[in-house]
Tab-separated table of C-alpha atoms and ligand atoms in Angstrom:
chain	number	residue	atom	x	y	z
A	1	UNK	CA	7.991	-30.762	94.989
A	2	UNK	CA	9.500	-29.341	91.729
A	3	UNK	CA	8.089	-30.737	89.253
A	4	UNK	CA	10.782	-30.552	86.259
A	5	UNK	CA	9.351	-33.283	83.818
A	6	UNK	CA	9.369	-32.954	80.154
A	7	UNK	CA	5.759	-32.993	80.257
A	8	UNK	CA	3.520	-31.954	82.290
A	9	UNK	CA	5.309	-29.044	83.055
A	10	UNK	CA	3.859	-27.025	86.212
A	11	UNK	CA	1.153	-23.988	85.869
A	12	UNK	CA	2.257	-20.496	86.663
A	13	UNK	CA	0.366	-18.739	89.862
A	14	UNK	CA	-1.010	-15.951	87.259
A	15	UNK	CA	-2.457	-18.829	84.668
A	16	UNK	CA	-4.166	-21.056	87.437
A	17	UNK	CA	-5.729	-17.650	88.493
A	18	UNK	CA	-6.733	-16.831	84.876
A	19	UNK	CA	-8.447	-19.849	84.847
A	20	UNK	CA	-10.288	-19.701	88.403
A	21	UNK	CA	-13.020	-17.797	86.982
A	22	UNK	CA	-16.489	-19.154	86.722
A	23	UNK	CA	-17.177	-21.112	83.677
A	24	UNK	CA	-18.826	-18.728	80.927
A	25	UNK	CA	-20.397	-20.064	77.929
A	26	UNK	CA	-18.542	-20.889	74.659
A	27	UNK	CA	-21.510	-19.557	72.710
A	28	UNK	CA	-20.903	-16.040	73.655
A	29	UNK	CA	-19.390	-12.581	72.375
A	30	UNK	CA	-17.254	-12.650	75.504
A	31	UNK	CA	-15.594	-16.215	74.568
A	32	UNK	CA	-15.323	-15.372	71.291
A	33	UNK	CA	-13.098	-12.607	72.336
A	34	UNK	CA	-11.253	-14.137	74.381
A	35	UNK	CA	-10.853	-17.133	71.323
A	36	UNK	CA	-9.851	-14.634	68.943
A	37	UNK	CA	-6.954	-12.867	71.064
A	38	UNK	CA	-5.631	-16.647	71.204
A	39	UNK	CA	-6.312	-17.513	67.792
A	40	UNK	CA	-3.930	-14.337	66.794
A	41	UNK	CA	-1.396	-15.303	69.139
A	42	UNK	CA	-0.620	-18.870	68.507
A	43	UNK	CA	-1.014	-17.544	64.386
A	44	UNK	CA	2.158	-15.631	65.945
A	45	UNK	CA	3.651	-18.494	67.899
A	46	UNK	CA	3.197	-20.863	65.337
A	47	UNK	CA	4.139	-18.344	62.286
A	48	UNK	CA	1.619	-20.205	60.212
A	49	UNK	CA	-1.492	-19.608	58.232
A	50	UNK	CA	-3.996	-21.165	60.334
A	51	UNK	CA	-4.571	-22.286	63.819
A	52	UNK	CA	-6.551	-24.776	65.111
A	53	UNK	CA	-7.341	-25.545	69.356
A	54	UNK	CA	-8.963	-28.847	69.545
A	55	UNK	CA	-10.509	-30.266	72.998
A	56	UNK	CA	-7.903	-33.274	73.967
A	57	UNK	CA	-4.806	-34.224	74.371
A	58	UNK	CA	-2.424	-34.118	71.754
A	59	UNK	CA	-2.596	-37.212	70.590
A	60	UNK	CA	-6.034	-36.398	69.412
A	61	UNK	CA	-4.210	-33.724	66.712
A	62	UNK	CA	-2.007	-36.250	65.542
A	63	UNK	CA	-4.771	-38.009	64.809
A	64	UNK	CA	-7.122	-35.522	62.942
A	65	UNK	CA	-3.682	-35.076	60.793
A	66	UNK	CA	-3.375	-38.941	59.739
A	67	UNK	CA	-7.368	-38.327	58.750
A	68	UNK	CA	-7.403	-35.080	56.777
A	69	UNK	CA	-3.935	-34.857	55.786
A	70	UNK	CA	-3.006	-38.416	54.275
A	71	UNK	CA	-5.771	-40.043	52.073
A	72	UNK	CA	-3.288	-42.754	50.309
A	73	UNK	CA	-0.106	-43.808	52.134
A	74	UNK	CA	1.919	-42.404	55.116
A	75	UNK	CA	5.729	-42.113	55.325
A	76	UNK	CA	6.302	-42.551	59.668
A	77	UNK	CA	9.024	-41.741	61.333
A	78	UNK	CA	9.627	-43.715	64.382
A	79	UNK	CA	12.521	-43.090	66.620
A	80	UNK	CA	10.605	-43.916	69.938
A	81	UNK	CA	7.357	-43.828	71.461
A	82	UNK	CA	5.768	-40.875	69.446
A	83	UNK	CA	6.767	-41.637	66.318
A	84	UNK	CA	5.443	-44.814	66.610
A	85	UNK	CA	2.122	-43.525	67.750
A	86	UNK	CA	1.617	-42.294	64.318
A	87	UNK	CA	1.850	-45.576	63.234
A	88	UNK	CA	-0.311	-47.240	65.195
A	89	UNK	CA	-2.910	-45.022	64.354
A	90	UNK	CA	-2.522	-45.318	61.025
A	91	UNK	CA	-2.659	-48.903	61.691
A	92	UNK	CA	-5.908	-47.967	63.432
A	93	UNK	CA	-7.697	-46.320	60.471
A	94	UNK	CA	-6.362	-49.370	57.926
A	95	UNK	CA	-3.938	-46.553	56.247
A	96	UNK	CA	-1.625	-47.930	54.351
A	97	UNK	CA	1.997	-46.379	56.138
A	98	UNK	CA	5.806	-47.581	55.722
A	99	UNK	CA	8.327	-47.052	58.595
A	100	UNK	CA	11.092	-45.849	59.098
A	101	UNK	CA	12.438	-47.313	62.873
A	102	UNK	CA	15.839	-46.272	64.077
A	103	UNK	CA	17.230	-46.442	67.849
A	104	UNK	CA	15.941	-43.870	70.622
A	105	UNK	CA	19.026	-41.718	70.231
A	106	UNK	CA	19.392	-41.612	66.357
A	107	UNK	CA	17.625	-38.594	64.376
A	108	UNK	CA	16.109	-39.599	60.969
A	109	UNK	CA	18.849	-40.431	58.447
A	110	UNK	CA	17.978	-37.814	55.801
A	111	UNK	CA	19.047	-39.197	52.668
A	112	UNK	CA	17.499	-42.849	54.035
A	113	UNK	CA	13.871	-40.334	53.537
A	114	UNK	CA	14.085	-38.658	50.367
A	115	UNK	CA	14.683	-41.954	48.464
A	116	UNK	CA	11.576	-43.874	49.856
A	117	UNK	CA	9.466	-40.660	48.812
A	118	UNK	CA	11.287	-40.511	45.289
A	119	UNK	CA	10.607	-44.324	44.562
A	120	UNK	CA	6.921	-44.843	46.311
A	121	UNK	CA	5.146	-42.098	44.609
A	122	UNK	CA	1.708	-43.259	46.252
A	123	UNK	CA	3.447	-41.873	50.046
A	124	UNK	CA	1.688	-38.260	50.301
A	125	UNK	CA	2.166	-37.213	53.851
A	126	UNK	CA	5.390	-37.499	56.035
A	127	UNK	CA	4.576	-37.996	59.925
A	128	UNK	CA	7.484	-36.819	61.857
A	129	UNK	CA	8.638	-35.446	65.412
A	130	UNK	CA	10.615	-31.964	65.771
A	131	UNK	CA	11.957	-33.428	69.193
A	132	UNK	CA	11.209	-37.398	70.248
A	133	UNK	CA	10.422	-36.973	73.627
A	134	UNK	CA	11.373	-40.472	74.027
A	135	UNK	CA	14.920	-39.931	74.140
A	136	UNK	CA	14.908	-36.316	73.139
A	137	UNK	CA	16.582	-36.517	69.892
A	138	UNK	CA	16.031	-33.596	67.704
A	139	UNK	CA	14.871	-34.900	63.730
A	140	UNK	CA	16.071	-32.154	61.137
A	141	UNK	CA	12.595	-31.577	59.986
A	142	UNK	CA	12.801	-28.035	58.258
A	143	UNK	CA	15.679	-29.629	56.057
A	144	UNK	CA	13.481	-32.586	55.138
A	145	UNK	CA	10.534	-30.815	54.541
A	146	UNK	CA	12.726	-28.528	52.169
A	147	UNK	CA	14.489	-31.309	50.460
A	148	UNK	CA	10.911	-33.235	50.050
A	149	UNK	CA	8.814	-30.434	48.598
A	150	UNK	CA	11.743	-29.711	46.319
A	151	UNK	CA	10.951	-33.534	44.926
A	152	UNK	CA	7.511	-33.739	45.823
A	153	UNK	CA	5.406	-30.706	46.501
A	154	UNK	CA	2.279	-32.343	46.959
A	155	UNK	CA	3.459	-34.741	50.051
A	156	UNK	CA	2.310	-33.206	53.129
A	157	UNK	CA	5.086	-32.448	56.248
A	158	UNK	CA	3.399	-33.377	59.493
A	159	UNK	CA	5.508	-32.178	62.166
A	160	UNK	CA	4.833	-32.888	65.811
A	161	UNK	CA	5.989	-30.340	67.737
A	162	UNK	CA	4.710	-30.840	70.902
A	163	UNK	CA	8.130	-30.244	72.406
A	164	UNK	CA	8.960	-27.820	70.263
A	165	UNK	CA	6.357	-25.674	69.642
A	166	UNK	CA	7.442	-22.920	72.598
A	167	UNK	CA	11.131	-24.176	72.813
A	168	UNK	CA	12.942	-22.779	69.840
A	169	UNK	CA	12.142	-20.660	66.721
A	170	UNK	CA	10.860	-23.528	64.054
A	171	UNK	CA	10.995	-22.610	60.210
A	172	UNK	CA	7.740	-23.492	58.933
A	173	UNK	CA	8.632	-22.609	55.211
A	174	UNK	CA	7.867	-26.032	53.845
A	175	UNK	CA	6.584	-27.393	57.133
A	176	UNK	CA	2.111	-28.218	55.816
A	177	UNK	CA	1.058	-29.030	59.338
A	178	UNK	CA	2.438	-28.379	62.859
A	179	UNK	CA	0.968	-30.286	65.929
A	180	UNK	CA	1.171	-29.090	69.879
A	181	UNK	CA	-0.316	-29.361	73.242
A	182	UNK	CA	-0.999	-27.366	76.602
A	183	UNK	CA	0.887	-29.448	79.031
A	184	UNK	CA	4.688	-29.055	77.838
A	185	UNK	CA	6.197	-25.626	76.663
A	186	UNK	CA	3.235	-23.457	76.999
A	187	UNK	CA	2.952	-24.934	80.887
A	188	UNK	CA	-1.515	-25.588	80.714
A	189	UNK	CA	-2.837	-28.573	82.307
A	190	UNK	CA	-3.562	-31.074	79.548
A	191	UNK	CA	-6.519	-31.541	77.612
A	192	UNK	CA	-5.722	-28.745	74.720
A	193	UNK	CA	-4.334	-29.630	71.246
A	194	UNK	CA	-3.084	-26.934	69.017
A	195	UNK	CA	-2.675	-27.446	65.574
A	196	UNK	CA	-0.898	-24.586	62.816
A	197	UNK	CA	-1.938	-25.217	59.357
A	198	UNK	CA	-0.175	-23.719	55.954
A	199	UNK	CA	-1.620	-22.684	52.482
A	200	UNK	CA	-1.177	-26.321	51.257
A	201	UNK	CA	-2.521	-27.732	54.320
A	202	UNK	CA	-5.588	-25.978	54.797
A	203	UNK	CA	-6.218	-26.807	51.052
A	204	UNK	CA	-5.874	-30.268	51.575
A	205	UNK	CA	-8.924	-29.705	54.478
A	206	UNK	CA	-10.723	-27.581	52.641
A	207	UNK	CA	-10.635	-29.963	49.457
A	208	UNK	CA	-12.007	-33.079	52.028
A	209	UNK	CA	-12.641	-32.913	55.359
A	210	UNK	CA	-12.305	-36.661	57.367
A	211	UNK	CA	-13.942	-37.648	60.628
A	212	UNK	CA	-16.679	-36.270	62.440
A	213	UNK	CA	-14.763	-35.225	65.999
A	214	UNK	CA	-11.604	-34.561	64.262
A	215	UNK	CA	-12.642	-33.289	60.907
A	216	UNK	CA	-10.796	-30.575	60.075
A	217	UNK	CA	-12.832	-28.672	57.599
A	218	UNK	CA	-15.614	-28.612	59.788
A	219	UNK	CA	-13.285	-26.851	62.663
A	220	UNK	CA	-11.607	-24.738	60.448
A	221	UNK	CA	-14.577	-23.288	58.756
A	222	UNK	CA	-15.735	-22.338	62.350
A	223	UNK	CA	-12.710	-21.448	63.929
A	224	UNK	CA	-12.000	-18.769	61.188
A	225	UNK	CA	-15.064	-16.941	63.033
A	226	UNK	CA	-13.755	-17.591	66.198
A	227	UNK	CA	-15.825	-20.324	67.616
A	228	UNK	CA	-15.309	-24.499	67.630
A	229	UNK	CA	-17.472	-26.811	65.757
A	230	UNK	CA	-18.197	-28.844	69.279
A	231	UNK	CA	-18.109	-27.281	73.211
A	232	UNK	CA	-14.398	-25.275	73.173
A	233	UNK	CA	-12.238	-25.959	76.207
A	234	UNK	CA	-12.991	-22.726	77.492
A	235	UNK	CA	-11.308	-22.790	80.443
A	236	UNK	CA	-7.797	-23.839	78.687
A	237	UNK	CA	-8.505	-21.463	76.328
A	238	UNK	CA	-8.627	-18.764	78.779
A	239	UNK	CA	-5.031	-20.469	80.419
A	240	UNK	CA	-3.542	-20.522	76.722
A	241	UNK	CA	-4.267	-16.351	76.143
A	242	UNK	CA	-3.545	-15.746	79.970
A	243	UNK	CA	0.001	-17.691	78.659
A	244	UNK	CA	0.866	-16.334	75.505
A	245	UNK	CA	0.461	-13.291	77.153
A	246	UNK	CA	2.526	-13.786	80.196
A	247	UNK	CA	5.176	-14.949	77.773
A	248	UNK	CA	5.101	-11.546	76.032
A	249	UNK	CA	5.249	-9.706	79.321
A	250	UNK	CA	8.001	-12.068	80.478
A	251	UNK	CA	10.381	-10.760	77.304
A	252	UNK	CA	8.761	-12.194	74.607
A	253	UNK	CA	8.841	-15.291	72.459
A	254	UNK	CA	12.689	-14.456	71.254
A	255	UNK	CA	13.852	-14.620	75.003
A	256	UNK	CA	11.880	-17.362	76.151
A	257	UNK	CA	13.537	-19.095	73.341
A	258	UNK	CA	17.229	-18.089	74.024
A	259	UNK	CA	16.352	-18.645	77.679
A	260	UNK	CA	15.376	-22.291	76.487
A	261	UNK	CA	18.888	-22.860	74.577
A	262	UNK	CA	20.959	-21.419	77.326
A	263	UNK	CA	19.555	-23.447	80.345
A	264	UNK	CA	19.394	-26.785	78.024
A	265	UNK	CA	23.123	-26.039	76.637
A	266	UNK	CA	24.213	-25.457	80.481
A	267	UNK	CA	22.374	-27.758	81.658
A	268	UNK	CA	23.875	-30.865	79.309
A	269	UNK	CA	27.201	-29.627	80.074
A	270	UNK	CA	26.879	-29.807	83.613
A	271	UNK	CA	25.879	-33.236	83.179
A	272	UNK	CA	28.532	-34.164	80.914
A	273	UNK	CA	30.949	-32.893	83.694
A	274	UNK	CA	29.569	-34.927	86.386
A	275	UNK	CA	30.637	-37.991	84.238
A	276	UNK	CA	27.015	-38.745	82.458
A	277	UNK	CA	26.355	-39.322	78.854
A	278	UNK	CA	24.123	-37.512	77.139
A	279	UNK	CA	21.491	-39.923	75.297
A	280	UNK	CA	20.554	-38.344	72.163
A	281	UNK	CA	22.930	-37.678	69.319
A	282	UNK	CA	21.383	-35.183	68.452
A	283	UNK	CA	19.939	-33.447	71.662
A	284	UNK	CA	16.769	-31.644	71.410
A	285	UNK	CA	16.277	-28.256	73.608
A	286	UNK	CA	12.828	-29.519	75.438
A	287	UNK	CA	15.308	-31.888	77.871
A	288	UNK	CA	18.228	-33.043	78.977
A	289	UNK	CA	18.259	-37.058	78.310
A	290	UNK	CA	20.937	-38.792	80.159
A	291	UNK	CA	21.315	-43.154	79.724
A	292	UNK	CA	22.887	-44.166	82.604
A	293	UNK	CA	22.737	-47.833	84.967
A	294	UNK	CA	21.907	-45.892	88.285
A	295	UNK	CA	18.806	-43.913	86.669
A	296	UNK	CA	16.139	-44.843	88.391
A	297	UNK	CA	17.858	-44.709	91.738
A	298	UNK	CA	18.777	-41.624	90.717
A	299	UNK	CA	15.161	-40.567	90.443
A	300	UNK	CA	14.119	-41.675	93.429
A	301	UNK	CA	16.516	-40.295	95.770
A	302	UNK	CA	16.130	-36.795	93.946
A	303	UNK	CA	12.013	-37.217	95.059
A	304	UNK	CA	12.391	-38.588	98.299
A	305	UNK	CA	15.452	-36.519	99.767
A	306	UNK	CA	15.651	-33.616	97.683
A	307	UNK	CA	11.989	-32.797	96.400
A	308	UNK	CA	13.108	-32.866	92.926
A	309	UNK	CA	10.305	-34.743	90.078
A	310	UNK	CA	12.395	-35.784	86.966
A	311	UNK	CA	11.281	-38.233	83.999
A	312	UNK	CA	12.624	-41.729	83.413
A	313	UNK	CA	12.407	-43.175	79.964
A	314	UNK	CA	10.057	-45.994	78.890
A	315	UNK	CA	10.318	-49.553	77.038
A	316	UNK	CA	13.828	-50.628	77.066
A	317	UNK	CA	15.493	-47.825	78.331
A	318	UNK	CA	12.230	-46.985	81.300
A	319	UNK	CA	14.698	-47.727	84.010
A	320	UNK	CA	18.174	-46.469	82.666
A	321	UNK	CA	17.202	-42.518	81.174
A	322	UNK	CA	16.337	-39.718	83.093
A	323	UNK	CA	15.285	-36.216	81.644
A	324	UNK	CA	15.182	-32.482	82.673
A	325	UNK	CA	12.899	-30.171	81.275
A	326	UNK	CA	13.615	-27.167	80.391
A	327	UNK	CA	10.718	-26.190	78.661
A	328	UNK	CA	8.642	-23.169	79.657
A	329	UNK	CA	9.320	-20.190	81.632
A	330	UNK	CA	11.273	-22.533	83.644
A	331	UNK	CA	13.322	-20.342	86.618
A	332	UNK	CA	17.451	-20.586	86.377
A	333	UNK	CA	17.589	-21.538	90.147
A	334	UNK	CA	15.683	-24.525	89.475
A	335	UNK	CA	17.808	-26.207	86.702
A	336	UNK	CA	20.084	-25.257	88.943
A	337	UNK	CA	18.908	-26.931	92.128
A	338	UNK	CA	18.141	-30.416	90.702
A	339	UNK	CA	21.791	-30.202	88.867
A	340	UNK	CA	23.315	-29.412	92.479
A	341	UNK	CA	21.054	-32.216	93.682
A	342	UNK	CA	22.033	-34.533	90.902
A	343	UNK	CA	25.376	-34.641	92.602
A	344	UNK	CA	24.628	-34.494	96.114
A	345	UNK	CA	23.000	-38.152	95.313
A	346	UNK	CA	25.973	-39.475	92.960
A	347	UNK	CA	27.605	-38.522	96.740
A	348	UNK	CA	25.584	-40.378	97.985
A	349	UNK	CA	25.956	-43.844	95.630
A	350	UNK	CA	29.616	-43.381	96.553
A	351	UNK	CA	30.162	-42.501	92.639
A	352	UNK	CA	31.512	-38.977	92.835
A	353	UNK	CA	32.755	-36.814	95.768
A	354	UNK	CA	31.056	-33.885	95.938
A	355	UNK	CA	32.261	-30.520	95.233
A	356	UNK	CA	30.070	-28.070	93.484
A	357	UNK	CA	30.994	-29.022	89.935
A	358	UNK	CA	27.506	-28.971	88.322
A	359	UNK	CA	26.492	-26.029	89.586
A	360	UNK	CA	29.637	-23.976	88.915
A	361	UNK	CA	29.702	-25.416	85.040
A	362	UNK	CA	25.864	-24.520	84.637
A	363	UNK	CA	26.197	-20.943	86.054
A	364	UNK	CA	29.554	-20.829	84.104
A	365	UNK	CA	27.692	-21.857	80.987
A	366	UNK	CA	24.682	-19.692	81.679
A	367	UNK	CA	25.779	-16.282	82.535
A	368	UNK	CA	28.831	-16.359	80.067
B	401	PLP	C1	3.501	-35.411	74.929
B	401	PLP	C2	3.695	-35.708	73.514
B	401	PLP	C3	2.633	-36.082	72.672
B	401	PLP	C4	1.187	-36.095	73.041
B	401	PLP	O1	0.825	-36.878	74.051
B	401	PLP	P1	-0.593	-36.664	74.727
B	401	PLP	O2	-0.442	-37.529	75.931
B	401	PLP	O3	-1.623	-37.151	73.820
B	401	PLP	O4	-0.732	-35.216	75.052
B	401	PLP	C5	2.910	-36.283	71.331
B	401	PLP	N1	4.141	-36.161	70.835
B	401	PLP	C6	5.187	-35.801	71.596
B	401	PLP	C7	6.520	-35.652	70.957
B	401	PLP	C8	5.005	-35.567	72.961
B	401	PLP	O5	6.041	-35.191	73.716
């Protein structure tokens, strides 16, 4: 089955291998090591000051940010499920958080932003996606977080990048704190969060650390000598360096990111020309996010007669979206077979005759 779901992604043969080893311990110069070559790498991936690998899923970052990164009020950003997961766990802690709630397709209204932080001086931390995996809409974050610190330089930018992280080149300039996980772009089983951290951000930690699991300034302080306050993940540590690596011998982060763009581009067009809409308005690169009354059928036949795993959405639109993925060192030929595969079962629902169309658009589109 090919599993092509915007989360989890599937593990590469050389990863699952990396991490068939026996289990060493995590107090140990030879974890340490191997800690250290990852630290350095996701510093690299993440182009930011600090890194941080905590042991659960990435929810579990998201929430360590809402502790040790907002101590008065929160400023949310909720355009589907994961925005609204920083609510509720704001709602959680008794933080007090305004929202911002727009429909599953509609990126953050920019303007809409900057005036809530300019009147409500108490906000001081934003809590935003890079790409709603929701619907797959793509927030202009790096713009807000410019436009905000040029206001407001002490409210912190949290950006959840979970599906972005790994998928495009993201300008952390003004960006404080930058959340991600193992099981989308950087194709780990779950279980691993990854957190970057910038000047103002780690000063924020360093200043007050909140929590006991999740405090911050008790993992930073032993992270910087490359161990974890509690047991590391070791084993998804050792995936996430086997990884980063394989993504350096694979071309490097540049082309896994122009690799990204291309299949996602080709991808959305080939949909388009099969007669689908594409969801977002502003389409992230992690997926292609198509709203249309035959999804779930869709879905099913691609599983049962063509061994093809996609997404379908949740809440109100669970049963009407279905998205690609197209993060990770995801092969051409298999964007390309669940496109062809797409329209072998709109054949099938007596919608469209076949003829090869999404396949010759995507290679079209891909190789141009
Ligand atoms: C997957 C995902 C998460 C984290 O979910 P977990 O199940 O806790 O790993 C958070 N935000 C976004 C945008 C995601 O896609």
């Amino acid at each position: 089955m090919l599993l092509l779901t915007p989360g989890p992604t599937p593990v590469p043969e050389a990863i699952r291998v990396a991490m068939s080893t026996p289990t060493i311990h995590h107090r140990t110069p030879e974890f340490e090591a191997i800690f250290g070559t990852a630290r350095s790498l996701l510093k690299r991936l993440f182009g930011m000051e600090e890194v941080l690998m905590l042991a659960s899923s990435g929810t579990g970052a998201m929430e360590a940010c809402v502790l040790n990164l907002c101590h008065s009020k929160a400023l949310v950003v909720n355009s589907g499920k994961f925005g609204e997961r920083f609510g509720k766990i704001c709602a959680a802690y008794g933080k007090e958080y305004v929202e911002i709630k727009n429909e599953w397709d509609t990126p953050v209204d920019v303007e809409t932003l900057l005036e809530i932080i300019e009147e409500d001086s108490r906000i001081d931390a934003i809590f935003i996606q890079i790409c709603e995996s929701a619907g797959g809409v793509r927030h202009p974050v790096e713009e807000i977080a410019r436009k905000v610190k040029a206001i407001r330089n002490d409210v912190m930018i949290v950006a959840d990048g979970i599906t972005a992280v790994g998928v495009e080149k993201i300008d952390t300039t003004h960006i404080d704190a930058l959340i991600s996980g193992s099981q989308k772009a950087l194709m780990l089983p779950p279980g691993l969060a990854l957190l970057g951290l910038n000047t103002d951000a780690i000063a924020k930690v360093e200043n007050k650390g909140v929590g006991y699991y999740f405090n911050l300034k008790t993992e930073l302080k032993n992270q910087r000598k490359n161990t974890t306050a509690w047991t590391a993940a070791t084993t998804l540590v050792i995936g996430l360096k086997a990884m980063l690596e394989l993504i350096e011998e694979q071309g490097g982060l540049e082309k896994l990111y122009t690799d990204t763009e291309k299949r996602a581009h080709a991808c959305n067009e080939a949909l388009k020309a099969l007669g689908f809409h594409i969801y977002p308005k502003a389409p992230a690169r992690a997926m292609s996010s198509v709203l249309d009354e035959d999804a779930l059928k869709i879905r099913k036949l691609l599983k049962t007669t063509y061994g093809v795993n996609i997404a379908g959405g949740q809440d109100h639109i669970k049963d009407t979206l279905f998205r690609i993925n197209h993060m990770g060192l995801v092969a051409v030929y298999e964007t390309a077979w669940a496109l062809n595969a797409i329209e072998l079962v709109l054949a099938s629902l007596g919608r469209r005759a076949y003829d090869g169309t999404a396949n010759r658009v995507f290679s079209e589109r891909f190789y141009q």
